[in-house]
PDB file of C-alpha atoms in Angstrom:
ATOM      1  CA  MET N1014       0.045  -0.045   0.034  1.00 49.00           C
ATOM      2  CA  THR N1015       1.047   3.626  -0.583  1.00 67.00           C
ATOM      3  CA  ASP N1016       0.365   6.256   1.674  1.00 73.00           C
ATOM      4  CA  ALA N1017      -2.192   8.740   0.923  1.00 77.00           C
ATOM      5  CA  ALA N1018      -0.193  12.224   0.160  1.00 79.00           C
ATOM      6  CA  TRP N1019       0.727  14.715  -2.321  1.00 81.00           C
ATOM      7  CA  TYR N1020       2.752  13.510  -5.286  1.00 84.00           C
ATOM      8  CA  PRO N1021       3.914  14.909  -8.617  1.00 87.00           C
ATOM      9  CA  ASP N1022       0.972  15.335 -11.020  1.00 84.00           C
ATOM     10  CA  PRO N1023       1.590  12.060 -13.510  1.00 85.00           C
ATOM     11  CA  THR N1024      -0.773  13.866 -15.801  1.00 85.00           C
ATOM     12  CA  GLY N1025       1.484  17.074 -16.053  1.00 81.00           C
ATOM     13  CA  GLN N1026      -1.489  19.368 -15.714  1.00 85.00           C
ATOM     14  CA  ALA N1027      -0.204  20.598 -12.174  1.00 85.00           C
ATOM     15  CA  GLU N1028       2.752  20.236  -9.829  1.00 82.00           C
ATOM     16  CA  LEU N1029       1.234  17.999  -7.391  1.00 85.00           C
ATOM     17  CA  ARG N1030      -1.859  15.778  -7.451  1.00 84.00           C
ATOM     18  CA  TYR N1031      -3.459  14.155  -4.123  1.00 82.00           C
ATOM     19  CA  TYR N1032      -3.373  10.311  -4.233  1.00 83.00           C
ATOM     20  CA  ASP N1033      -6.054   9.037  -1.547  1.00 80.00           C
ATOM     21  CA  GLY N1034      -4.126   5.611  -0.735  1.00 78.00           C
ATOM     22  CA  SER N1035      -6.044   3.780  -3.502  1.00 81.00           C
ATOM     23  CA  GLN N1036      -6.320   6.153  -6.482  1.00 84.00           C
ATOM     24  CA  TRP N1037      -5.593   9.385  -7.714  1.00 86.00           C
ATOM     25  CA  THR N1038      -8.155  12.357  -7.043  1.00 86.00           C
ATOM     26  CA  GLU N1039      -8.847  15.475  -8.902  1.00 85.00           C
ATOM     27  CA  HIS N1040      -7.344  17.433  -6.421  1.00 84.00           C
ATOM     28  CA  VAL N1041      -4.268  19.331  -7.467  1.00 82.00           C
ATOM     29  CA  SER N1042      -1.753  21.966  -6.326  1.00 84.00           C
ATOM     30  CA  THR N1043       0.551  24.317  -8.205  1.00 83.00           C
ATOM     31  CA  GLY N1044       2.406  27.166  -6.381  1.00 75.00           C
ATOM     32  CA  GLY N1045       0.783  26.348  -3.067  1.00 73.00           C
ATOM     33  CA  GLN N1046      -2.771  27.090  -4.469  1.00 76.00           C
ATOM     34  CA  GLN N1047      -5.140  24.100  -4.465  1.00 81.00           C
ATOM     35  CA  SER N1048      -7.782  23.590  -7.290  1.00 83.00           C
ATOM     36  CA  THR N1049      -9.179  20.581  -9.366  1.00 84.00           C
ATOM     37  CA  ALA N1050      -8.330  18.984 -12.490  1.00 86.00           C
ATOM     38  CA  PRO N1051      -9.775  15.826 -13.812  1.00 84.00           C
ATOM     39  CA  LEU N1052      -7.457  12.917 -14.799  1.00 80.00           C
ATOM     40  CA  ALA N1053      -7.161  13.656 -18.247  1.00 62.00           C
ATOM     41  CA  PRO N1054      -5.931  11.545 -21.243  1.00 51.00           C
ATOM     42  CA  PRO N1055      -3.650   9.678 -21.779  1.00 45.00           C
ATOM     43  CA  GLN N1056      -5.223   7.386 -19.271  1.00 45.00           C
ATOM     44  CA  ALA N1057      -2.393   5.013 -19.916  1.00 41.00           C
ATOM     45  CA  THR N1058       0.181   7.260 -18.761  1.00 46.00           C
ATOM     46  CA  VAL N1059      -1.891   7.959 -15.545  1.00 46.00           C
ATOM     47  CA  GLU N1060      -2.407   4.283 -14.696  1.00 48.00           C
ATOM     48  CA  GLN N1061       1.180   3.512 -15.469  1.00 44.00           C
ATOM     49  CA  GLU N1062       2.750   6.084 -12.983  1.00 51.00           C
ATOM     50  CA  ALA N1063       0.191   5.651 -10.376  1.00 48.00           C
ATOM     51  CA  PRO N1064       1.391   4.695  -7.110  1.00 52.00           C
ATOM     52  CA  THR N1065      -0.447   1.450  -6.790  1.00 42.00           C
ATOM     53  CA  GLN N1066       1.154   0.334  -9.869  1.00 39.00           C
ATOM     54  CA  VAL N1067       4.565   0.544  -8.019  1.00 39.00           C
ATOM     55  CA  GLY N1068       3.476  -0.876  -4.908  1.00 39.00           C
ATOM     56  CA  SER N1069       5.236   1.067  -2.064  1.00 39.00           C
ATOM     57  CA  ALA N1070       5.967   4.368  -0.792  1.00 41.00           C
ATOM     58  CA  GLN N1071       9.814   3.665  -1.491  1.00 42.00           C
ATOM     59  CA  ALA N1072       8.973   2.642  -4.969  1.00 38.00           C
ATOM     60  CA  VAL N1073       7.157   5.739  -5.532  1.00 38.00           C
ATOM     61  CA  GLN N1074      10.207   7.572  -4.470  1.00 42.00           C
ATOM     62  CA  ALA N1075      12.416   5.670  -6.794  1.00 40.00           C
ATOM     63  CA  ALA N1076       9.967   6.072  -9.759  1.00 38.00           C
ATOM     64  CA  TYR N1077       9.628   9.933  -9.420  1.00 39.00           C
ATOM     65  CA  GLY N1078      13.195  10.218  -8.335  1.00 41.00           C
ATOM     66  CA  ASP N1079      14.930  13.583  -7.444  1.00 45.00           C
ATOM     67  CA  HIS N1080      11.669  15.572  -8.952  1.00 42.00           C
ATOM     68  CA  ALA N1081       9.504  14.121  -6.256  1.00 41.00           C
ATOM     69  CA  GLN N1082      11.899  14.977  -3.541  1.00 46.00           C
ATOM     70  CA  ALA N1083      12.488  18.688  -4.982  1.00 43.00           C
ATOM     71  CA  GLN N1084       8.629  19.020  -5.117  1.00 41.00           C
ATOM     72  CA  GLN N1085       8.066  18.003  -1.366  1.00 43.00           C
ATOM     73  CA  ALA N1086      10.906  20.055  -0.029  1.00 43.00           C
ATOM     74  CA  GLN N1087       9.344  23.021  -1.953  1.00 42.00           C
ATOM     75  CA  TYR N1088       5.856  22.545  -0.008  1.00 39.00           C
ATOM     76  CA  GLY N1089       7.270  21.779   3.152  1.00 42.00           C
ATOM     77  CA  GLN N1090       6.528  17.935   2.961  1.00 43.00           C
ATOM     78  CA  GLN N1091       8.708  15.181   3.796  1.00 41.00           C
ATOM     79  CA  PRO N1092       8.745  11.648   1.894  1.00 40.00           C
ATOM     80  CA  ALA N1093       5.967   9.416   2.865  1.00 40.00           C
ATOM     81  CA  GLN N1094       8.046   6.979   4.922  1.00 39.00           C
ATOM     82  CA  ALA N1095       9.447  10.012   7.064  1.00 39.00           C
ATOM     83  CA  GLN N1096       6.257  11.946   6.820  1.00 43.00           C
ATOM     84  CA  GLN N1097       4.274   9.264   8.629  1.00 42.00           C
ATOM     85  CA  PRO N1098       6.476   7.091  10.809  1.00 43.00           C
ATOM     86  CA  ALA N1099       3.490   5.456  12.634  1.00 50.00           C
ATOM     87  CA  GLY N1100       1.746   4.581   9.441  1.00 63.00           C
ATOM     88  CA  ASP N1101      -1.166   6.230   7.507  1.00 74.00           C
ATOM     89  CA  ALA N1102      -3.023   8.654   9.704  1.00 76.00           C
ATOM     90  CA  PHE N1103      -6.100   8.080   7.780  1.00 79.00           C
ATOM     91  CA  ALA N1104      -6.147   4.428   7.530  1.00 82.00           C
ATOM     92  CA  GLY N1105      -9.640   2.965   7.718  1.00 87.00           C
ATOM     93  CA  ILE N1106     -11.264   6.492   7.034  1.00 90.00           C
ATOM     94  CA  SER N1107     -12.722   7.889   3.726  1.00 89.00           C
ATOM     95  CA  GLY N1108     -14.698  10.767   2.954  1.00 91.00           C
ATOM     96  CA  ASP N1109     -14.456  14.468   1.731  1.00 89.00           C
ATOM     97  CA  LEU N1110     -12.898  15.594   4.628  1.00 90.00           C
ATOM     98  CA  ILE N1111      -9.814  13.715   4.281  1.00 86.00           C
ATOM     99  CA  ASP N1112      -9.575  13.157   0.307  1.00 86.00           C
ATOM    100  CA  GLY N1113      -7.449  16.073  -0.007  1.00 86.00           C
ATOM    101  CA  ARG N1114      -9.520  19.085  -0.624  1.00 88.00           C
ATOM    102  CA  PHE N1115      -9.447  20.536   2.729  1.00 90.00           C
ATOM    103  CA  SER N1116      -5.754  19.817   3.225  1.00 89.00           C
ATOM    104  CA  GLU N1117      -3.437  22.511   4.643  1.00 91.00           C
ATOM    105  CA  ILE N1118      -2.271  24.854   1.914  1.00 91.00           C
ATOM    106  CA  GLU N1119       1.350  25.597   2.134  1.00 89.00           C
ATOM    107  CA  GLY N1120       3.088  28.762   1.647  1.00 88.00           C
ATOM    108  CA  ASN N1121       5.164  31.508   3.617  1.00 89.00           C
ATOM    109  CA  GLY N1122       3.663  34.168   5.638  1.00 92.00           C
ATOM    110  CA  ALA N1123      -0.029  34.931   5.466  1.00 95.00           C
ATOM    111  CA  VAL N1124      -1.890  32.254   3.317  1.00 95.00           C
ATOM    112  CA  LEU N1125      -5.655  32.182   2.980  1.00 96.00           C
ATOM    113  CA  GLN N1126      -6.785  28.408   3.477  1.00 95.00           C
ATOM    114  CA  ASN N1127     -10.195  29.337   2.320  1.00 95.00           C
ATOM    115  CA  LYS N1128     -12.346  32.421   2.397  1.00 96.00           C
ATOM    116  CA  LYS N1129     -12.759  32.474   6.151  1.00 97.00           C
ATOM    117  CA  LEU N1130      -9.662  31.052   7.346  1.00 97.00           C
ATOM    118  CA  LEU N1131      -6.164  32.454   7.518  1.00 97.00           C
ATOM    119  CA  ARG N1132      -3.105  30.874   8.304  1.00 97.00           C
ATOM    120  CA  VAL N1133       0.329  32.641   9.255  1.00 97.00           C
ATOM    121  CA  ARG N1134       3.441  30.861   9.069  1.00 95.00           C
ATOM    122  CA  VAL N1135       5.544  32.510  12.117  1.00 94.00           C
ATOM    123  CA  GLY N1136       8.767  33.692  10.818  1.00 87.00           C
ATOM    124  CA  GLU N1137       8.659  37.405  12.110  1.00 89.00           C
ATOM    125  CA  PRO N1138       6.403  38.230  14.949  1.00 93.00           C
ATOM    126  CA  PHE N1139       2.988  39.651  14.072  1.00 95.00           C
ATOM    127  CA  GLN N1140      -0.152  41.018  15.672  1.00 94.00           C
ATOM    128  CA  ALA N1141      -3.673  39.484  15.768  1.00 95.00           C
ATOM    129  CA  ARG N1142      -7.062  40.180  17.024  1.00 94.00           C
ATOM    130  CA  GLN N1143      -7.321  38.684  20.534  1.00 92.00           C
ATOM    131  CA  GLY N1144      -9.570  35.527  20.439  1.00 92.00           C
ATOM    132  CA  SER N1145      -9.051  34.820  16.581  1.00 95.00           C
ATOM    133  CA  MET N1146      -6.734  31.882  17.129  1.00 96.00           C
ATOM    134  CA  VAL N1147      -8.721  28.658  16.080  1.00 97.00           C
ATOM    135  CA  ALA N1148      -5.411  26.513  15.923  1.00 97.00           C
ATOM    136  CA  TYR N1149      -1.785  26.360  15.826  1.00 96.00           C
ATOM    137  CA  GLN N1150       1.153  24.093  15.294  1.00 94.00           C
ATOM    138  CA  GLY N1151       4.582  24.150  16.569  1.00 94.00           C
ATOM    139  CA  ASN N1152       6.203  26.178  19.148  1.00 94.00           C
ATOM    140  CA  VAL N1153       4.195  29.494  19.210  1.00 95.00           C
ATOM    141  CA  GLN N1154       3.677  32.026  21.961  1.00 95.00           C
ATOM    142  CA  PHE N1155       1.011  34.493  22.420  1.00 93.00           C
ATOM    143  CA  LYS N1156       1.291  37.721  24.321  1.00 90.00           C
ATOM    144  CA  TYR N1157      -1.096  40.511  25.404  1.00 82.00           C
ATOM    145  CA  GLN N1158      -0.429  43.693  23.416  1.00 68.00           C
ATOM    146  CA  GLY N1159      -1.946  46.625  25.121  1.00 61.00           C
ATOM    147  CA  GLY N1160      -0.498  49.241  22.515  1.00 50.00           C
ATOM    148  CA  GLY N1161       0.751  51.587  25.200  1.00 47.00           C
ATOM    149  CA  VAL N1162      -1.176  53.994  27.563  1.00 40.00           C
ATOM    150  CA  GLY N1163      -2.068  56.438  24.573  1.00 47.00           C
ATOM    151  CA  LYS N1164      -3.901  53.740  22.608  1.00 47.00           C
ATOM    152  CA  PHE N1165      -5.664  52.299  25.702  1.00 44.00           C
ATOM    153  CA  LEU N1166      -6.902  55.861  26.590  1.00 42.00           C
ATOM    154  CA  LYS N1167      -8.167  56.406  22.905  1.00 43.00           C
ATOM    155  CA  LYS N1168      -9.885  52.829  22.885  1.00 45.00           C
ATOM    156  CA  ALA N1169     -11.737  53.852  26.152  1.00 40.00           C
ATOM    157  CA  VAL N1170     -12.723  57.208  24.944  1.00 39.00           C
ATOM    158  CA  THR N1171     -13.418  56.411  21.149  1.00 36.00           C
ATOM    159  CA  GLY N1172     -14.908  52.955  21.391  1.00 39.00           C
ATOM    160  CA  GLU N1173     -12.593  51.689  18.519  1.00 47.00           C
ATOM    161  CA  GLY N1174     -11.991  48.313  19.801  1.00 56.00           C
ATOM    162  CA  LEU N1175      -8.720  46.494  18.745  1.00 75.00           C
ATOM    163  CA  SER N1176      -7.639  44.275  21.368  1.00 85.00           C
ATOM    164  CA  LEU N1177      -4.324  42.686  19.902  1.00 90.00           C
ATOM    165  CA  MET N1178      -2.020  39.750  20.792  1.00 92.00           C
ATOM    166  CA  GLY N1179       1.479  39.509  19.828  1.00 93.00           C
ATOM    167  CA  VAL N1180       2.390  36.237  18.178  1.00 95.00           C
ATOM    168  CA  GLU N1181       6.138  34.922  17.689  1.00 95.00           C
ATOM    169  CA  GLY N1182       7.867  31.600  17.901  1.00 94.00           C
ATOM    170  CA  GLN N1183       8.035  28.983  15.019  1.00 94.00           C
ATOM    171  CA  GLY N1184       5.051  27.207  13.639  1.00 94.00           C
ATOM    172  CA  ASP N1185       1.751  27.886  11.968  1.00 95.00           C
ATOM    173  CA  VAL N1186      -1.318  29.833  13.387  1.00 97.00           C
ATOM    174  CA  PHE N1187      -4.680  29.608  12.136  1.00 97.00           C
ATOM    175  CA  LEU N1188      -6.996  32.783  12.476  1.00 97.00           C
ATOM    176  CA  ALA N1189     -10.673  33.310  12.018  1.00 97.00           C
ATOM    177  CA  ASP N1190     -13.292  35.739  13.237  1.00 96.00           C
ATOM    178  CA  ALA N1191     -17.065  34.554  13.405  1.00 95.00           C
ATOM    179  CA  ALA N1192     -16.797  32.982  10.024  1.00 95.00           C
ATOM    180  CA  LYS N1193     -16.283  36.358   8.244  1.00 96.00           C
ATOM    181  CA  GLU N1194     -14.503  36.406   4.967  1.00 97.00           C
ATOM    182  CA  VAL N1195     -10.847  37.193   5.127  1.00 97.00           C
ATOM    183  CA  HIS N1196      -8.696  39.254   2.644  1.00 97.00           C
ATOM    184  CA  ILE N1197      -5.110  40.059   2.641  1.00 97.00           C
ATOM    185  CA  LEU N1198      -3.618  43.398   1.817  1.00 97.00           C
ATOM    186  CA  GLN N1199       0.055  44.153   0.932  1.00 96.00           C
ATOM    187  CA  LEU N1200       1.063  47.853   1.816  1.00 96.00           C
ATOM    188  CA  ASN N1201       4.201  48.997   0.242  1.00 96.00           C
ATOM    189  CA  ASN N1202       5.334  52.215   1.968  1.00 96.00           C
ATOM    190  CA  SER N1203       1.478  53.046   1.984  1.00 95.00           C
ATOM    191  CA  GLY N1204      -1.381  53.240   4.405  1.00 95.00           C
ATOM    192  CA  ILE N1205      -5.081  52.350   5.331  1.00 96.00           C
ATOM    193  CA  SER N1206      -7.771  53.254   7.516  1.00 94.00           C
ATOM    194  CA  ILE N1207      -9.642  50.388   8.540  1.00 94.00           C
ATOM    195  CA  ASN N1208     -12.627  49.912  11.166  1.00 91.00           C
ATOM    196  CA  GLY N1209     -11.059  48.060  14.085  1.00 89.00           C
ATOM    197  CA  ASP N1210     -13.797  45.371  13.943  1.00 90.00           C
ATOM    198  CA  HIS N1211     -12.460  44.353  10.530  1.00 94.00           C
ATOM    199  CA  VAL N1212      -8.754  44.029  11.442  1.00 95.00           C
ATOM    200  CA  LEU N1213      -7.835  40.313  11.998  1.00 96.00           C
ATOM    201  CA  ALA N1214      -4.003  40.406  12.001  1.00 96.00           C
ATOM    202  CA  PHE N1215      -0.962  42.510  10.586  1.00 96.00           C
ATOM    203  CA  SER N1216       2.669  42.286  10.394  1.00 95.00           C
ATOM    204  CA  ASN N1217       4.857  43.927  13.140  1.00 94.00           C
ATOM    205  CA  SER N1218       6.490  46.088  10.537  1.00 95.00           C
ATOM    206  CA  LEU N1219       3.254  48.095  10.072  1.00 95.00           C
ATOM    207  CA  GLN N1220       2.719  50.995  12.426  1.00 94.00           C
ATOM    208  CA  TRP N1221      -0.785  51.469  13.902  1.00 92.00           C
ATOM    209  CA  ASN N1222      -2.751  53.905  15.616  1.00 90.00           C
ATOM    210  CA  ILE N1223      -6.432  54.877  16.526  1.00 85.00           C
ATOM    211  CA  GLU N1224      -7.152  58.191  14.500  1.00 85.00           C
ATOM    212  CA  ARG N1225     -10.504  60.248  14.154  1.00 78.00           C
ATOM    213  CA  VAL N1226     -11.879  60.110  10.819  1.00 79.00           C
ATOM    214  CA  GLN N1227     -11.387  63.397   9.303  1.00 68.00           C
ATOM    215  CA  GLY N1228     -14.421  65.623   9.108  1.00 60.00           C
ATOM    216  CA  ALA N1229     -16.389  63.608  11.848  1.00 57.00           C
ATOM    217  CA  GLY N1230     -17.288  65.294  14.992  1.00 51.00           C
ATOM    218  CA  MET N1231     -17.481  63.881  18.458  1.00 43.00           C
ATOM    219  CA  LEU N1232     -21.304  63.783  18.361  1.00 39.00           C
ATOM    220  CA  THR N1233     -21.390  61.471  15.316  1.00 42.00           C
ATOM    221  CA  GLY N1234     -20.151  58.559  17.513  1.00 45.00           C
ATOM    222  CA  GLY N1235     -17.796  55.684  16.306  1.00 48.00           C
ATOM    223  CA  LEU N1236     -16.069  57.444  13.383  1.00 70.00           C
ATOM    224  CA  PHE N1237     -12.526  56.472  14.785  1.00 79.00           C
ATOM    225  CA  ASN N1238     -10.605  53.930  12.680  1.00 87.00           C
ATOM    226  CA  THR N1239      -7.529  52.049  13.035  1.00 90.00           C
ATOM    227  CA  THR N1240      -4.741  53.351  10.768  1.00 93.00           C
ATOM    228  CA  LEU N1241      -1.791  51.108   9.551  1.00 95.00           C
ATOM    229  CA  ARG N1242       1.111  52.624   7.787  1.00 96.00           C
ATOM    230  CA  GLY N1243       4.545  51.348   6.250  1.00 96.00           C
ATOM    231  CA  THR N1244       5.330  48.077   4.596  1.00 96.00           C
ATOM    232  CA  GLY N1245       3.896  44.745   5.520  1.00 96.00           C
ATOM    233  CA  TRP N1246       0.742  42.673   5.083  1.00 97.00           C
ATOM    234  CA  VAL N1247      -2.651  43.219   7.005  1.00 97.00           C
ATOM    235  CA  ALA N1248      -5.612  40.593   7.093  1.00 97.00           C
ATOM    236  CA  VAL N1249      -9.063  42.191   6.689  1.00 97.00           C
ATOM    237  CA  THR N1250     -12.447  40.800   7.546  1.00 97.00           C
ATOM    238  CA  THR N1251     -15.903  41.530   5.881  1.00 96.00           C
ATOM    239  CA  GLU N1252     -19.287  40.154   6.364  1.00 96.00           C
ATOM    240  CA  GLY N1253     -19.986  38.858   2.745  1.00 94.00           C
ATOM    241  CA  ASP N1254     -18.040  39.527  -0.467  1.00 95.00           C
ATOM    242  CA  PRO N1255     -17.294  43.275  -0.352  1.00 96.00           C
ATOM    243  CA  VAL N1256     -17.107  45.923  -3.341  1.00 97.00           C
ATOM    244  CA  VAL N1257     -14.180  48.308  -3.802  1.00 97.00           C
ATOM    245  CA  LEU N1258     -15.032  51.571  -5.051  1.00 97.00           C
ATOM    246  CA  ASN N1259     -12.620  53.906  -6.800  1.00 96.00           C
ATOM    247  CA  ALA N1260     -13.602  57.085  -5.428  1.00 94.00           C
ATOM    248  CA  GLY N1261     -11.458  59.180  -8.149  1.00 92.00           C
ATOM    249  CA  GLU N1262     -14.337  58.356 -10.509  1.00 93.00           C
ATOM    250  CA  ALA N1263     -17.084  60.226  -8.669  1.00 92.00           C
ATOM    251  CA  PRO N1264     -18.076  61.535  -5.279  1.00 89.00           C
ATOM    252  CA  THR N1265     -18.401  58.731  -3.245  1.00 94.00           C
ATOM    253  CA  PHE N1266     -20.769  58.183   0.012  1.00 92.00           C
ATOM    254  CA  THR N1267     -20.871  55.130   2.020  1.00 91.00           C
ATOM    255  CA  ASP N1268     -23.089  54.163   4.989  1.00 89.00           C
ATOM    256  CA  THR N1269     -20.946  54.624   8.281  1.00 86.00           C
ATOM    257  CA  ASN N1270     -21.865  50.914   9.250  1.00 86.00           C
ATOM    258  CA  ALA N1271     -21.112  49.419   5.796  1.00 92.00           C
ATOM    259  CA  VAL N1272     -17.777  50.905   5.012  1.00 93.00           C
ATOM    260  CA  VAL N1273     -14.855  48.711   6.077  1.00 94.00           C
ATOM    261  CA  GLY N1274     -11.811  50.872   5.392  1.00 95.00           C
ATOM    262  CA  TRP N1275     -10.184  53.181   2.835  1.00 95.00           C
ATOM    263  CA  SER N1276      -6.660  54.368   1.437  1.00 95.00           C
ATOM    264  CA  LEU N1277      -5.283  57.131   3.440  1.00 92.00           C
ATOM    265  CA  GLY N1278      -4.832  59.235   0.464  1.00 88.00           C
ATOM    266  CA  LEU N1279      -8.636  60.075   0.369  1.00 92.00           C
ATOM    267  CA  GLN N1280     -10.247  63.232   1.995  1.00 90.00           C
ATOM    268  CA  THR N1281     -13.173  62.418   4.175  1.00 90.00           C
ATOM    269  CA  SER N1282     -16.098  64.358   5.451  1.00 86.00           C
ATOM    270  CA  LEU N1283     -19.420  63.595   7.121  1.00 83.00           C
ATOM    271  CA  GLN N1284     -22.781  64.303   5.461  1.00 81.00           C
ATOM    272  CA  LYS N1285     -26.109  64.192   7.332  1.00 75.00           C
ATOM    273  CA  SER N1286     -29.391  63.347   5.532  1.00 67.00           C
ATOM    274  CA  PHE N1287     -32.170  65.286   6.951  1.00 56.00           C
ATOM    275  CA  THR N1288     -34.867  64.687   4.356  1.00 54.00           C
ATOM    276  CA  ALA N1289     -34.044  61.145   3.783  1.00 50.00           C
ATOM    277  CA  GLY N1290     -33.413  60.383   7.644  1.00 47.00           C
ATOM    278  CA  ALA N1291     -36.050  57.694   7.492  1.00 50.00           C
ATOM    279  CA  LEU N1292     -35.031  55.941   4.528  1.00 51.00           C
ATOM    280  CA  ILE N1293     -31.344  55.694   4.463  1.00 51.00           C
ATOM    281  CA  GLY N1294     -29.125  53.984   6.951  1.00 52.00           C
ATOM    282  CA  ARG N1295     -30.198  52.455  10.333  1.00 49.00           C
ATOM    283  CA  GLY N1296     -30.482  55.918  12.433  1.00 47.00           C
ATOM    284  CA  SER N1297     -33.499  57.025  14.336  1.00 43.00           C
ATOM    285  CA  GLY N1298     -34.526  59.920  12.033  1.00 43.00           C
ATOM    286  CA  GLU N1299     -31.074  61.131  11.089  1.00 45.00           C
ATOM    287  CA  ALA N1300     -28.807  59.357   8.664  1.00 69.00           C
ATOM    288  CA  PHE N1301     -25.031  60.097   8.219  1.00 78.00           C
ATOM    289  CA  GLN N1302     -22.829  58.803   5.398  1.00 87.00           C
ATOM    290  CA  VAL N1303     -18.995  59.341   5.097  1.00 89.00           C
ATOM    291  CA  ALA N1304     -18.103  61.327   2.136  1.00 91.00           C
ATOM    292  CA  PHE N1305     -14.774  60.545   0.036  1.00 93.00           C
ATOM    293  CA  HIS N1306     -13.212  62.845  -2.406  1.00 91.00           C
ATOM    294  CA  GLY N1307      -9.696  62.399  -4.182  1.00 93.00           C
ATOM    295  CA  ALA N1308      -7.798  59.527  -5.742  1.00 93.00           C
ATOM    296  CA  GLY N1309      -7.979  56.323  -3.616  1.00 95.00           C
ATOM    297  CA  PHE N1310     -10.272  53.366  -3.000  1.00 96.00           C
ATOM    298  CA  VAL N1311     -13.221  52.582  -0.513  1.00 96.00           C
ATOM    299  CA  ILE N1312     -14.118  48.951   0.780  1.00 96.00           C
ATOM    300  CA  VAL N1313     -17.823  48.335   1.416  1.00 96.00           C
ATOM    301  CA  GLN N1314     -19.395  45.215   2.788  1.00 95.00           C
ATOM    302  CA  PRO N1315     -22.904  43.949   1.807  1.00 93.00           C
ATOM    303  CA  SER N1316     -23.922  44.692   5.648  1.00 83.00           C
ATOM    304  CA  GLU N1317     -24.567  47.278   8.244  1.00 78.00           C
ATOM    305  CA  GLY N1318     -23.983  45.106  11.052  1.00 65.00           C
ATOM    306  CA  ALA N1319     -26.428  43.787  13.800  1.00 56.00           C
ATOM    307  CA  VAL N1320     -29.764  45.297  13.481  1.00 48.00           C
ATOM    308  CA  VAL N1321     -30.846  47.099  16.677  1.00 45.00           C
ATOM    309  CA  PRO N1322     -34.539  46.359  17.616  1.00 46.00           C
ATOM    310  CA  PRO N1323     -36.893  49.320  18.085  1.00 45.00           C
ATOM    311  CA  HIS N1324     -37.598  50.252  21.763  1.00 45.00           C
ATOM    312  CA  SER N1325     -40.809  49.027  22.985  1.00 43.00           C
ATOM    313  CA  HIS N1326     -43.341  51.517  24.037  1.00 44.00           C
ATOM    314  CA  SER N1327     -45.520  49.089  26.127  1.00 40.00           C
TER     315      SER N1327
END
């Protein structure tokens, strides 16, 4: 028997193809990104090179030679006999959960495992939202990050809640936040303003602070964002698939509860809708929108957050 594992794709359609212990599957991986590809003709070639025809993990390694070793090393895998010294971890179990489609997606740094789950390979320390860790592997340490007295006071006064934990060590950390969708942005000597509720994690190389949204007075409430500046990555969450608007194309206005973040080059102001107060937004008679002007982008999610039930008059 040959162990279930990723091997060089015998069809040549991808770098790796998953073998479930009895047959090749449609699950393939190239450059660390998983997808599916059917076993295409010539079928004779696929059957000839299938591990079941060779008969053992050692023979598979001999059949594929140095190329298999190079591919496995590239994706952080060991040869089958070293990878599973106690035998096949999935022996006697079958099903979609273990046929390869939900296997960990390899890669360095921050890598999406699916739309709602982020894996960070800890090389350099990074910051993550407190409570966002769902699993980790390796020797990883988590430390409370208060951000200093200044940020603590800003959080208390503004309500901009970004409670962070520092993550360091060696290993992999898996992060998620209430099954929200996760998106990775790479900043290159740039900056972004994000609602603190939508910050999942970011690299230590970025400088962060809590700042008032330009043009928003104290009476509007909640219009304080977390700004990130510098060079590095940040993982942002949204409730559903967002839309990214180019504010340079036309004056842009967003609901204060639906906007996720925007590039720091934009000018912002607050617009109050008197005549349409009962129709726009979720306010009680008055509605506010954030107005954007200049060159930059705005991220908007298809949700305005939790619905607040009306007060009972009984």
